[in-house]
mmCIF file with all atom_site columns, C-alpha atoms in Angstrom:
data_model
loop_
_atom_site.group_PDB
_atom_site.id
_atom_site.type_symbol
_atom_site.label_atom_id
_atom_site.label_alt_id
_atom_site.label_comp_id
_atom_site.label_asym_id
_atom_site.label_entity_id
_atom_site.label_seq_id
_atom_site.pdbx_PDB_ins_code
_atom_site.Cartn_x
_atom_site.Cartn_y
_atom_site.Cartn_z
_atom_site.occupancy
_atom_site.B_iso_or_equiv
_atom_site.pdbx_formal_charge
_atom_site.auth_seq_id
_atom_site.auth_comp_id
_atom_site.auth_asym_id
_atom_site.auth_atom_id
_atom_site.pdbx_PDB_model_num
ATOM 1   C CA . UNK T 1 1   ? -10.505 -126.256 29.857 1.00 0.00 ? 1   UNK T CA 1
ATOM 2   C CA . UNK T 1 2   ? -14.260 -126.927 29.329 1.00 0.00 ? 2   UNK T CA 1
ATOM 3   C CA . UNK T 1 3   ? -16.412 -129.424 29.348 1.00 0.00 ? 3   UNK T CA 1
ATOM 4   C CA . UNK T 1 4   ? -19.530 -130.465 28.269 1.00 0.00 ? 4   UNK T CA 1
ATOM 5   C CA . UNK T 1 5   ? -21.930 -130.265 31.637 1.00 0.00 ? 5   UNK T CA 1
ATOM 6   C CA . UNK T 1 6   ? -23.364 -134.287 32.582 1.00 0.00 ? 6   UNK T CA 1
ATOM 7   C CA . UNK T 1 7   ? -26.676 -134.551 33.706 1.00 0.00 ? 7   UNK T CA 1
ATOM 8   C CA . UNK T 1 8   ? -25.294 -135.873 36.967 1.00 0.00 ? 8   UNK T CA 1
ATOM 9   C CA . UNK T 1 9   ? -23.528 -132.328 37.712 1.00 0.00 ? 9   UNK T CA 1
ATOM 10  C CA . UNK T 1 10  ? -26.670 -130.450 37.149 1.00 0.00 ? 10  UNK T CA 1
ATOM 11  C CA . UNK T 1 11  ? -27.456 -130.007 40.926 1.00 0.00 ? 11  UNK T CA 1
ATOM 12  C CA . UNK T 1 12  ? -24.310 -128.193 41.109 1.00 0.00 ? 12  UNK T CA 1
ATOM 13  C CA . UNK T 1 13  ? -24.782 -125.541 38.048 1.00 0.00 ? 13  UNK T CA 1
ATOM 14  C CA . UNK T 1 14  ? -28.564 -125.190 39.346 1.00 0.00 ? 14  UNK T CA 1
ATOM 15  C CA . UNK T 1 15  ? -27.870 -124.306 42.901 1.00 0.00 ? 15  UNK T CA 1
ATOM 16  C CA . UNK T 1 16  ? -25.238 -121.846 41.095 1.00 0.00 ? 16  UNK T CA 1
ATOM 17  C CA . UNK T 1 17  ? -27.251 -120.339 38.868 1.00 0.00 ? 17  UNK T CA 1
ATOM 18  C CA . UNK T 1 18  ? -29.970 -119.511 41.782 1.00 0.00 ? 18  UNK T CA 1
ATOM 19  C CA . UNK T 1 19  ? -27.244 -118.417 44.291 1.00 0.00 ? 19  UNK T CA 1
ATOM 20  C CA . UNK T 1 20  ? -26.021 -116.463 41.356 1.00 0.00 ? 20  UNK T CA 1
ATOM 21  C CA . UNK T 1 21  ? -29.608 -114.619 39.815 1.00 0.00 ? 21  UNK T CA 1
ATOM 22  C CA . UNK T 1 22  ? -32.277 -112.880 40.636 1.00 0.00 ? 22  UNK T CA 1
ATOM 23  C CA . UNK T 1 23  ? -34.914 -115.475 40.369 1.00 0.00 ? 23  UNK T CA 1
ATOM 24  C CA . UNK T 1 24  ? -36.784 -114.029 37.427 1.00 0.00 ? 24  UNK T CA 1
ATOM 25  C CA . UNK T 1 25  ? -33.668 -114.309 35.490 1.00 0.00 ? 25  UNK T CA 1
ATOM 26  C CA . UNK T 1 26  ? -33.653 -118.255 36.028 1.00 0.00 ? 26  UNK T CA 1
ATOM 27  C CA . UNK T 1 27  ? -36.395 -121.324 35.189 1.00 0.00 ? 27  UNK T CA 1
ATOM 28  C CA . UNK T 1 28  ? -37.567 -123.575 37.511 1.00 0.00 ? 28  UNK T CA 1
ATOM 29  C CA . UNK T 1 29  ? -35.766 -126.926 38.321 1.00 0.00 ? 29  UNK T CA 1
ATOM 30  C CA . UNK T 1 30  ? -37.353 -128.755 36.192 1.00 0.00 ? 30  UNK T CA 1
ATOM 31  C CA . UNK T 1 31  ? -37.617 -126.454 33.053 1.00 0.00 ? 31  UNK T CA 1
ATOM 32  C CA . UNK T 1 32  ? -34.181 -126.229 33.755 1.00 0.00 ? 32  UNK T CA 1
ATOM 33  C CA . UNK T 1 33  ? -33.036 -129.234 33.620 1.00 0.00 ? 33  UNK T CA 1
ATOM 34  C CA . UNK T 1 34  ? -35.654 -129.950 30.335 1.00 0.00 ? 34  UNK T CA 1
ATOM 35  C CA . UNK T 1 35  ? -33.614 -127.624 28.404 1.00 0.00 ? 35  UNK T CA 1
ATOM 36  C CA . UNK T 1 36  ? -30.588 -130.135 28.492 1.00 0.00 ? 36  UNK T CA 1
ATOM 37  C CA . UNK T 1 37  ? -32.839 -132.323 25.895 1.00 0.00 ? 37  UNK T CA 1
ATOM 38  C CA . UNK T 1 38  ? -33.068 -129.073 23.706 1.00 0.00 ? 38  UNK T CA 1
ATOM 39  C CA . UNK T 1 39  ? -30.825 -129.246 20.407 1.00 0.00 ? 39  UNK T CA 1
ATOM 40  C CA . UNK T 1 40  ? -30.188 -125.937 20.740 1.00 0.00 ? 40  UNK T CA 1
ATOM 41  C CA . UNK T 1 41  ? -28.929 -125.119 24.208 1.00 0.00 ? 41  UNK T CA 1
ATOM 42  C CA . UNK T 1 42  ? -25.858 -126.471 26.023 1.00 0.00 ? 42  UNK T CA 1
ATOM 43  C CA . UNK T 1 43  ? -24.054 -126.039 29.377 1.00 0.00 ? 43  UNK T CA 1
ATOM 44  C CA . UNK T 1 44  ? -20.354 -125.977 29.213 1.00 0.00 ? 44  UNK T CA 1
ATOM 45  C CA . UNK T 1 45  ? -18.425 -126.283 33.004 1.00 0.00 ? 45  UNK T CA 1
ATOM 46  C CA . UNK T 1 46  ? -14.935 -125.541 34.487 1.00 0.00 ? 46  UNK T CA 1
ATOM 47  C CA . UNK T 1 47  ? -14.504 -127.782 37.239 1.00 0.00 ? 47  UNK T CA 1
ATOM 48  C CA . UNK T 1 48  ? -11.806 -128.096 39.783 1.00 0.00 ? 48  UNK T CA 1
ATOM 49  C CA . UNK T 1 49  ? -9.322  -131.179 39.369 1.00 0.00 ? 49  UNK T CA 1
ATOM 50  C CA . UNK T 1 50  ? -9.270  -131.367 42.997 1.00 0.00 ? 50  UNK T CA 1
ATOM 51  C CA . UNK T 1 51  ? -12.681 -131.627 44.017 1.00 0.00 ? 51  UNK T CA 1
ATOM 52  C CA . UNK T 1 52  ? -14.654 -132.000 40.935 1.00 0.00 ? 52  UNK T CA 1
ATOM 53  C CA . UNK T 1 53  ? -16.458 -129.212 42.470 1.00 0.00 ? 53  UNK T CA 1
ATOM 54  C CA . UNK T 1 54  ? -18.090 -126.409 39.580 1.00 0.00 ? 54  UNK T CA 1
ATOM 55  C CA . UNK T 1 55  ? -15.814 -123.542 39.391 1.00 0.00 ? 55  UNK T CA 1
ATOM 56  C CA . UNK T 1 56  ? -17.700 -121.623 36.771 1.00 0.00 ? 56  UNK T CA 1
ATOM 57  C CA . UNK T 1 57  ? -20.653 -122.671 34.211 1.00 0.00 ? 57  UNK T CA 1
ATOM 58  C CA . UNK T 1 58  ? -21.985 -121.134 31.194 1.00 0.00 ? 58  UNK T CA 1
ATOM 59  C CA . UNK T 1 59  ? -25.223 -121.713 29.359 1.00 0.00 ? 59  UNK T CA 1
ATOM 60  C CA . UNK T 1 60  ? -25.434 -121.375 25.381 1.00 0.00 ? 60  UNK T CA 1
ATOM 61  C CA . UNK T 1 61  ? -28.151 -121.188 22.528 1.00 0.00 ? 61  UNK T CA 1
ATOM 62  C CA . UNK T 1 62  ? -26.139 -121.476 19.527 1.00 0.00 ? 62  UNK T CA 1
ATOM 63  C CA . UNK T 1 63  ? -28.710 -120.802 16.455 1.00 0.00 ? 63  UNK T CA 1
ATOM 64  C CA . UNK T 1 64  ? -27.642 -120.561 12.711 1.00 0.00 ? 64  UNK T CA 1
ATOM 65  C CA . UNK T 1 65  ? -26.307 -117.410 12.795 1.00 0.00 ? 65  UNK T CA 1
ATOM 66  C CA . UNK T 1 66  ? -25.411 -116.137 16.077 1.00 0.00 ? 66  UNK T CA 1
ATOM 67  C CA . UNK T 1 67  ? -25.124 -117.579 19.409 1.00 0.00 ? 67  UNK T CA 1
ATOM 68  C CA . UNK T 1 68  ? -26.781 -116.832 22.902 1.00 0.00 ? 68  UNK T CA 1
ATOM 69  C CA . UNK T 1 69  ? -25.126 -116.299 26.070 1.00 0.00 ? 69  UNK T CA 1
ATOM 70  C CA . UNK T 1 70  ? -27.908 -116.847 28.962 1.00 0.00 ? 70  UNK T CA 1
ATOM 71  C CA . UNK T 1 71  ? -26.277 -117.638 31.623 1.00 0.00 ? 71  UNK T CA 1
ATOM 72  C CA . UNK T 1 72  ? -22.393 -117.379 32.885 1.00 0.00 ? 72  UNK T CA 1
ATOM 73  C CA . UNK T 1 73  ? -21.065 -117.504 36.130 1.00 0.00 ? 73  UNK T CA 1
ATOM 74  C CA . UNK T 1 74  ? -18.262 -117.944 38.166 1.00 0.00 ? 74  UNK T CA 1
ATOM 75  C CA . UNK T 1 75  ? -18.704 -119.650 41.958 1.00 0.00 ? 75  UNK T CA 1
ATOM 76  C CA . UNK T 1 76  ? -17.714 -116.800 44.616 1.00 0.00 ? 76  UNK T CA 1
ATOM 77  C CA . UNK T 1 77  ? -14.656 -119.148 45.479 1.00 0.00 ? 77  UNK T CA 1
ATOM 78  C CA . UNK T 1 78  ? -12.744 -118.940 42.546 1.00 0.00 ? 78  UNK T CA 1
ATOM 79  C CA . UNK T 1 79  ? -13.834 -114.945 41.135 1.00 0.00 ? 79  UNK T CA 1
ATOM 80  C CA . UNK T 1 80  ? -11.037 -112.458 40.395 1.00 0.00 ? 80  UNK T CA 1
ATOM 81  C CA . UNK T 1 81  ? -8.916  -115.014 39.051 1.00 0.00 ? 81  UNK T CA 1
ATOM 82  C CA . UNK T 1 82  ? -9.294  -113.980 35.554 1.00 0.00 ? 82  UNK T CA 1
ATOM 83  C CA . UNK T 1 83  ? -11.402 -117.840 34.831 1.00 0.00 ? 83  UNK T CA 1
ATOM 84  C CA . UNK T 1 84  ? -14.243 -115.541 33.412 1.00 0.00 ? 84  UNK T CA 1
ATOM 85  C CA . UNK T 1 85  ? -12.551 -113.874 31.099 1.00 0.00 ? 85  UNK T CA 1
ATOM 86  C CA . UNK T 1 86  ? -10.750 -117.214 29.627 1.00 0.00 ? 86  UNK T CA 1
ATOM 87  C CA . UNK T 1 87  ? -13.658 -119.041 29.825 1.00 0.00 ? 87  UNK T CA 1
ATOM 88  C CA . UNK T 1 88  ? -15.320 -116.044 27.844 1.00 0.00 ? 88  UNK T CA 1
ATOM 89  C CA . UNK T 1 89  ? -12.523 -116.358 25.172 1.00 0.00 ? 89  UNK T CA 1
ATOM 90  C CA . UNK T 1 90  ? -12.765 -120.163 24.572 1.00 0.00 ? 90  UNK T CA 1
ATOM 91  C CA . UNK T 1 91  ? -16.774 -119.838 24.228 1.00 0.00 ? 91  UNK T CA 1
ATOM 92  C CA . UNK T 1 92  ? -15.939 -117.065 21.754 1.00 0.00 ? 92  UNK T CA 1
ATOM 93  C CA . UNK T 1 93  ? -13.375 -119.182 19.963 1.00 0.00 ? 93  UNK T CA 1
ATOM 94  C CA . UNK T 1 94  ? -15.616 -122.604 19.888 1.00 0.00 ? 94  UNK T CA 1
ATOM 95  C CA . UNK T 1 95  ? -18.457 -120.921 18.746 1.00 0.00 ? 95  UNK T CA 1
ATOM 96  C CA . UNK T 1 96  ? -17.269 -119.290 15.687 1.00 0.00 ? 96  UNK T CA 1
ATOM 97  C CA . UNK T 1 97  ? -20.069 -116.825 15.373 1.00 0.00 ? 97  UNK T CA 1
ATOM 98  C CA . UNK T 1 98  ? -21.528 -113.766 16.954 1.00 0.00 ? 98  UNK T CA 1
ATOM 99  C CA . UNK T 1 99  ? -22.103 -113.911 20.546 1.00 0.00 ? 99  UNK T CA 1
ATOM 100 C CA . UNK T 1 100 ? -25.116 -111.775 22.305 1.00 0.00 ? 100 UNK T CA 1
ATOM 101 C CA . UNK T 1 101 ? -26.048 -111.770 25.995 1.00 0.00 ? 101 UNK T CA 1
ATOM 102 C CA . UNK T 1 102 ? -28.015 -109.338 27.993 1.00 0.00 ? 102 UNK T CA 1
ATOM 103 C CA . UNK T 1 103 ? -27.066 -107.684 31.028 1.00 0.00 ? 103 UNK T CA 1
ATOM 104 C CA . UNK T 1 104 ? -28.556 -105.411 33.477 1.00 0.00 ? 104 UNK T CA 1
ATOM 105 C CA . UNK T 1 105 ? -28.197 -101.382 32.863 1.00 0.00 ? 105 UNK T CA 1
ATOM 106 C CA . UNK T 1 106 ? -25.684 -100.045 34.662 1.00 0.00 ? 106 UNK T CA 1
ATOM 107 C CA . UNK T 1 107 ? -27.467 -98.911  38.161 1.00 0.00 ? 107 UNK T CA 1
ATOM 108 C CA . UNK T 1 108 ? -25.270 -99.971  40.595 1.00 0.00 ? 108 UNK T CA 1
ATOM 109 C CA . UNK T 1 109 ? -22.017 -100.380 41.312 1.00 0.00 ? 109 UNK T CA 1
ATOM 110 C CA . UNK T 1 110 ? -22.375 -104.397 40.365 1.00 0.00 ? 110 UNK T CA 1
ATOM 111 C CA . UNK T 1 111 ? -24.230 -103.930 37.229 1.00 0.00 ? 111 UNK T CA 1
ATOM 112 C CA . UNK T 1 112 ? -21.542 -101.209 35.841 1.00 0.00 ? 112 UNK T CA 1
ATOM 113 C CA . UNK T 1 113 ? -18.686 -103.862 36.313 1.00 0.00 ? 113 UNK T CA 1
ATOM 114 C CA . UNK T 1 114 ? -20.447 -107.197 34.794 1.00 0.00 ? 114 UNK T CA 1
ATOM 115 C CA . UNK T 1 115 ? -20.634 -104.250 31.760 1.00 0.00 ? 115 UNK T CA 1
ATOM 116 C CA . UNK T 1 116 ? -17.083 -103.484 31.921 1.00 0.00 ? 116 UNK T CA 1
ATOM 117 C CA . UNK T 1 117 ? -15.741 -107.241 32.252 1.00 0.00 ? 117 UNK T CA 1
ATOM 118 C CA . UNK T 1 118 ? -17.898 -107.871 28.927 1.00 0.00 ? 118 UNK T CA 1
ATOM 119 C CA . UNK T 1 119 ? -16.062 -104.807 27.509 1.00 0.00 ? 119 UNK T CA 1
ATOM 120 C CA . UNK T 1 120 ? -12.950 -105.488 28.362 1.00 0.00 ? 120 UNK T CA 1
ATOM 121 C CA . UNK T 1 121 ? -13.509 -108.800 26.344 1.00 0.00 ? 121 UNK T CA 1
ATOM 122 C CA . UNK T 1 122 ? -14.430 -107.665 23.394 1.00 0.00 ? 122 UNK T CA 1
ATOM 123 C CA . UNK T 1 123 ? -18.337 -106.902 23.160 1.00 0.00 ? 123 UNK T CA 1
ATOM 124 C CA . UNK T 1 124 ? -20.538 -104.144 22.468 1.00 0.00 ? 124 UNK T CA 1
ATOM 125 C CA . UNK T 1 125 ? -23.448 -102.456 23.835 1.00 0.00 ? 125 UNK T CA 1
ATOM 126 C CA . UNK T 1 126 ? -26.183 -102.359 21.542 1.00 0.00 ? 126 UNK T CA 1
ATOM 127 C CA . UNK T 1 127 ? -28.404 -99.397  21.778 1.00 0.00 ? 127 UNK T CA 1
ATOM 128 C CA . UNK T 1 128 ? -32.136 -100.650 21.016 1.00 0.00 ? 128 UNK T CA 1
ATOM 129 C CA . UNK T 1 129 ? -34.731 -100.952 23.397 1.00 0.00 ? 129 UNK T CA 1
ATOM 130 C CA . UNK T 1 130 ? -35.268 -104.554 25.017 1.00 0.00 ? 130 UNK T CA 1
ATOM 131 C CA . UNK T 1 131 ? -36.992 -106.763 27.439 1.00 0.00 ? 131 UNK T CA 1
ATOM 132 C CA . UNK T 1 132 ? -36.498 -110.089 28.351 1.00 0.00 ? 132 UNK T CA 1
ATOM 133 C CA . UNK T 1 133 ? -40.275 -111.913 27.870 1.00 0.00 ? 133 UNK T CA 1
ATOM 134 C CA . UNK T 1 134 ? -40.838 -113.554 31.446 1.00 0.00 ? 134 UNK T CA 1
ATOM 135 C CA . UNK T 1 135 ? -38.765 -116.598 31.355 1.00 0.00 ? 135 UNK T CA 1
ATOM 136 C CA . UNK T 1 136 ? -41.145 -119.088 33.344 1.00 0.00 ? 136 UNK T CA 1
ATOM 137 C CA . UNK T 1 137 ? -44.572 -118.915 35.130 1.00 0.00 ? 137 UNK T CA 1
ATOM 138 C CA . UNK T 1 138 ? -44.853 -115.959 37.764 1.00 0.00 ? 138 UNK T CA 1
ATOM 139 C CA . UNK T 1 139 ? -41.378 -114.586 36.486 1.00 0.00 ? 139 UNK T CA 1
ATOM 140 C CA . UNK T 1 140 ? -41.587 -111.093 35.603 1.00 0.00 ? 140 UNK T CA 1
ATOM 141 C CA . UNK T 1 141 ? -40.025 -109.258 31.994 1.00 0.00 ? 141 UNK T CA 1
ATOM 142 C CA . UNK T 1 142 ? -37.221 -106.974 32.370 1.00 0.00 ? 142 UNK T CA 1
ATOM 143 C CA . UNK T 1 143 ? -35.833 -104.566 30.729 1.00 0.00 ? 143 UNK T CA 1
ATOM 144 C CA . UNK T 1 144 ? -31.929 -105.375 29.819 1.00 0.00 ? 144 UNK T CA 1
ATOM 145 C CA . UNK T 1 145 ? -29.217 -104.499 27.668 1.00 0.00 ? 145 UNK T CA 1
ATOM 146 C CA . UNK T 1 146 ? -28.242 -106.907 24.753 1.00 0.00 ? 146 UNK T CA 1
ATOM 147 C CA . UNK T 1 147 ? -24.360 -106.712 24.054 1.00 0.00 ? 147 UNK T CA 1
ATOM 148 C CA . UNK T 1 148 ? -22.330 -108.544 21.151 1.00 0.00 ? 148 UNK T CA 1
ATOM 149 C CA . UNK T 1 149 ? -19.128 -109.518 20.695 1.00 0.00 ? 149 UNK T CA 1
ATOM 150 C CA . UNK T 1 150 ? -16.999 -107.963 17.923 1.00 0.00 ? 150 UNK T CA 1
ATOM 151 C CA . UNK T 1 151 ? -18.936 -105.392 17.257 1.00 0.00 ? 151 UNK T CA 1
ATOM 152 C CA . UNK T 1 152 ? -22.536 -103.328 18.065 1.00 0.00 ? 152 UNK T CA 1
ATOM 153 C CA . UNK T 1 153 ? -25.360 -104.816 15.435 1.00 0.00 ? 153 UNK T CA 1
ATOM 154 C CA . UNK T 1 154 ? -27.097 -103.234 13.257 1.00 0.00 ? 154 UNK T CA 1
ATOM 155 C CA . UNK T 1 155 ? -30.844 -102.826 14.294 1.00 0.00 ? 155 UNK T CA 1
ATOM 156 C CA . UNK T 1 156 ? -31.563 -105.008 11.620 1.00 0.00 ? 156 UNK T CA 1
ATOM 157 C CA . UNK T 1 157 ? -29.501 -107.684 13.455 1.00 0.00 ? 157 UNK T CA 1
ATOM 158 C CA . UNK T 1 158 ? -30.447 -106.602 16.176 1.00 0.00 ? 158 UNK T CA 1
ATOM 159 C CA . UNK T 1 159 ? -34.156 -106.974 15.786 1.00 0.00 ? 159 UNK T CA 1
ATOM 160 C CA . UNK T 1 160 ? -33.232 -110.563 13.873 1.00 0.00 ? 160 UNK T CA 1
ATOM 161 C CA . UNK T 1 161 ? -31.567 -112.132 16.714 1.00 0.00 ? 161 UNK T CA 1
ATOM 162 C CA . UNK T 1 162 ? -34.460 -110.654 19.190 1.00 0.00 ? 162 UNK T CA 1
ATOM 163 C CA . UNK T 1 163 ? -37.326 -112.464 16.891 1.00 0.00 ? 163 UNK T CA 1
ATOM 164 C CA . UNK T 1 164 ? -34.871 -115.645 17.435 1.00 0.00 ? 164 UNK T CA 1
ATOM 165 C CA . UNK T 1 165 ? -34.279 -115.262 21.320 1.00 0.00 ? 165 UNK T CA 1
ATOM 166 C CA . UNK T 1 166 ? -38.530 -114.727 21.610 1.00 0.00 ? 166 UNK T CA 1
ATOM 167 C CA . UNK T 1 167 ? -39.260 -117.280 19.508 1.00 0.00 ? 167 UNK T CA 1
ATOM 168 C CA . UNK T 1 168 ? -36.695 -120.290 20.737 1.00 0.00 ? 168 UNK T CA 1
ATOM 169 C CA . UNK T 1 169 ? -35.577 -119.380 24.453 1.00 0.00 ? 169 UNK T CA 1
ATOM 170 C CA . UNK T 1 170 ? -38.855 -117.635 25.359 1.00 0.00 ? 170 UNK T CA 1
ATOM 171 C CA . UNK T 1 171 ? -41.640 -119.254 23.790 1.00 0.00 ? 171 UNK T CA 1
ATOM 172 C CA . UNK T 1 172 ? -43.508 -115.980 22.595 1.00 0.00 ? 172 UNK T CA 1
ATOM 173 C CA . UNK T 1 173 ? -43.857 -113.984 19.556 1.00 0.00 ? 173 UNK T CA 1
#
């Protein structure tokens, strides 16, 4: 179901991921696109058979011991088809490992769904305090909520796989 993202579709994911965003959630083009040289991080794509057009993309750190979800999307043309939520399922599946990803608190309407889709396959809220470090130049930290899947962490684990995310997707301490 998904593939591996070519460097020759990454025009499509990027224009995605900034329709898709708010822009201090996202890198710039370029350190963007430098990430797909990183050992560490990989963008997996659904596309459409017809078209070859993107129909959803997701964007992985998998590290020893857990995995990081930061970013996932589905393109507005194909949403409410339930492709999130199998997409979601295979990731889970080829990953073999703990999954975190951090969403917005649930302020609006928008935010409280994207919670309850994560729910409703299979991961946690985790209650401990966190902000995303800005992620590029002139981007701006914010606080989120990191959720797991199988279960809520410890705040051992939870402060373990924060010194990770800080350390590798960040670039701070």
């Amino acid at each position: 179901m998904i593939e591996k993202l070519l460097k020759y579709d990454y025009d499509k994911i990027f224009d995605l991921m900034a329709a898709s965003f708010p822009s201090d959630e996202y890198r710039t083009y370029d350190e963007q696109k430098a990430l797909l040289d990183n050992p560490f991080y990989q963008v997996y794509v659904l596309k459409d058979s017809d078209n070859n057009s993107i129909k959803a993309f997701i964007a992985v750190w998998e590290f020893e011991d857990f995995a990081f979800i930061e970013h996932f999307t589905v393109n507005p043309e194909y949403r409410n088809g339930g492709i999130g939520a199998k997409i979601l399922k295979e990731m889970v599946g080829l990953l073999g490992k703990t999954i975190c990803l951090e969403v917005e608190p649930p302020e609006d309407e928008l935010s409280a769904r994207r919670i309850g889709f994560y729910q409703r396959n299979g991961f946690f809220l985790n209650p401990y305090p966190y902000v995303q470090p800005s992620i590029s130049k002139g981007k701006n930290a914010i606080s989120l909520i990191v959720m797991t899947s199988g279960r809520a962490v410890s705040e051992e684990e939870f402060e373990s796989y924060k010194k990770v995310l800080y350390a590798k997707v960040y670039k701070c301490d």
